[in-house]
């Protein structure tokens, strides 16, 4: 599973870590996050994330 | 289709990105007076704090732009626009034509007319160049004063600590983050900021910048004098509308736009911190992104996508301090109920403001575990009458209740 980076603030979503603030347990792929999930650091939506190569 | 975008910040770059994805034959050019390709403005704080290197600041490499058929024209100041002839003229004299123009000229730091404010050592933080200049100054300055205890002022003050300089924040309002916090929440915040080594002075105003050519300190209304070799002014921003005015576009505080992000001239859009919709110039990222999405959709021919004002949400996240403020947190007038929860030992402060059974504002400070659920309550206008008084309670899970309420 890939990491995804917020293009606004630089936060990186790491599926192995999940997102505690957003109530996302470790192991959830970025693609499977709820559609209304937002960046825990700056609050923008999923469409502002890009896959980290 | 030639799409010209003036401005290289998050609004202009996001518009370019969405247009590039949706209009395969678009030739997009981003014009910027700055020498840098797009960088994240919130990350300027990380740069000053020594956590992000200069070379890592530009977000995208050349391949990213190429793939989206976006050209960048950096260090290119657009001097004038002819909306009738659909051309723009650069300060070099070069003329470029366009089919569609997007103004994303952003905002400039506001510098109040304080006596002596033109002295050397007085700066603002808005661009990467500003951040580089401030870092150089901080290396040989042992006392920095930041004027303004808003989000950017606090972020900036805390990011300077690692230089080993003494940092003081002066806020004219009675408490820090006056737009995002109430007095109780601000007291918790002030304690945290002070414990990180920043001196905080509230309810006082800078009247004069002291020194000959170089700033040596400031004098406050209370009579207090603070020595300083660097002054950073963080007193808000003003929309950058000079170019739009020259082009004859209708402007007020910002460039006037409708729900399609159209300005008063055909095929000219405005988005982000320079745009004024419905009397509002928000100057915050979520609004810039929403407007960029609408403008890109309109340019792509999806004309039913319209902009409506969001409930503003802002986050402060620096030096272990985490707080988010949504909507109306200091309601004026009648008909509001306010519910608070404070746990001083853990520096937690939560508040919700309810009107007619709907959450219209919230502060989540120190414990943001309910933030996604609270954000949903606000944006979906969910009736919370039955649980309003328990929303901020430490043993109430808003997310679980929301699931059962909307199931």
mmCIF file of C-alpha atoms in Angstrom, chain A residues 5-10 21-22 36 40-41 44 47-50, chain B residues 14 17 38 40 43 59-60 64 285 289 293 315 317 368 372 376:
data_model
loop_
_atom_site.group_PDB
_atom_site.id
_atom_site.type_symbol
_atom_site.label_atom_id
_atom_site.label_comp_id
_atom_site.label_asym_id
_atom_site.label_seq_id
_atom_site.Cartn_x
_atom_site.Cartn_y
_atom_site.Cartn_z
ATOM 1 C CA UNK A 5 1.013 13.258 0.637
ATOM 2 C CA UNK A 6 -1.175 16.284 1.299
ATOM 3 C CA UNK A 7 -0.334 18.904 -1.339
ATOM 4 C CA UNK A 8 -1.309 21.693 1.023
ATOM 5 C CA UNK A 9 0.610 21.011 4.203
ATOM 6 C CA UNK A 10 2.923 18.093 3.459
ATOM 7 C CA UNK A 21 -7.341 11.913 14.720
ATOM 8 C CA UNK A 22 -9.642 10.703 11.954
ATOM 9 C CA UNK A 36 -15.292 12.702 3.641
ATOM 10 C CA UNK A 40 -5.644 15.637 10.083
ATOM 11 C CA UNK A 41 -3.197 18.534 9.894
ATOM 12 C CA UNK A 44 -8.417 19.489 3.214
ATOM 13 C CA UNK A 47 -8.534 15.099 -3.715
ATOM 14 C CA UNK A 48 -5.672 17.260 -2.435
ATOM 15 C CA UNK A 49 -3.520 14.165 -1.861
ATOM 16 C CA UNK A 50 -1.087 12.647 -4.317
ATOM 17 C CA UNK B 14 -4.973 23.759 -7.788
ATOM 18 C CA UNK B 17 -4.133 20.928 -11.772
ATOM 19 C CA UNK B 38 4.613 26.092 -6.160
ATOM 20 C CA UNK B 40 3.098 25.054 0.412
ATOM 21 C CA UNK B 43 5.213 24.683 5.339
ATOM 22 C CA UNK B 59 6.298 20.668 -4.159
ATOM 23 C CA UNK B 60 6.598 19.458 -7.756
ATOM 24 C CA UNK B 64 4.743 16.875 -12.704
ATOM 25 C CA UNK B 285 -7.025 27.474 2.299
ATOM 26 C CA UNK B 289 -9.531 25.001 -2.776
ATOM 27 C CA UNK B 293 -12.561 23.397 -7.938
ATOM 28 C CA UNK B 315 -6.157 24.666 12.587
ATOM 29 C CA UNK B 317 -0.612 22.840 14.905
ATOM 30 C CA UNK B 368 -9.324 16.400 18.491
ATOM 31 C CA UNK B 372 -14.232 14.458 12.114
ATOM 32 C CA UNK B 376 -19.859 16.469 9.926
#
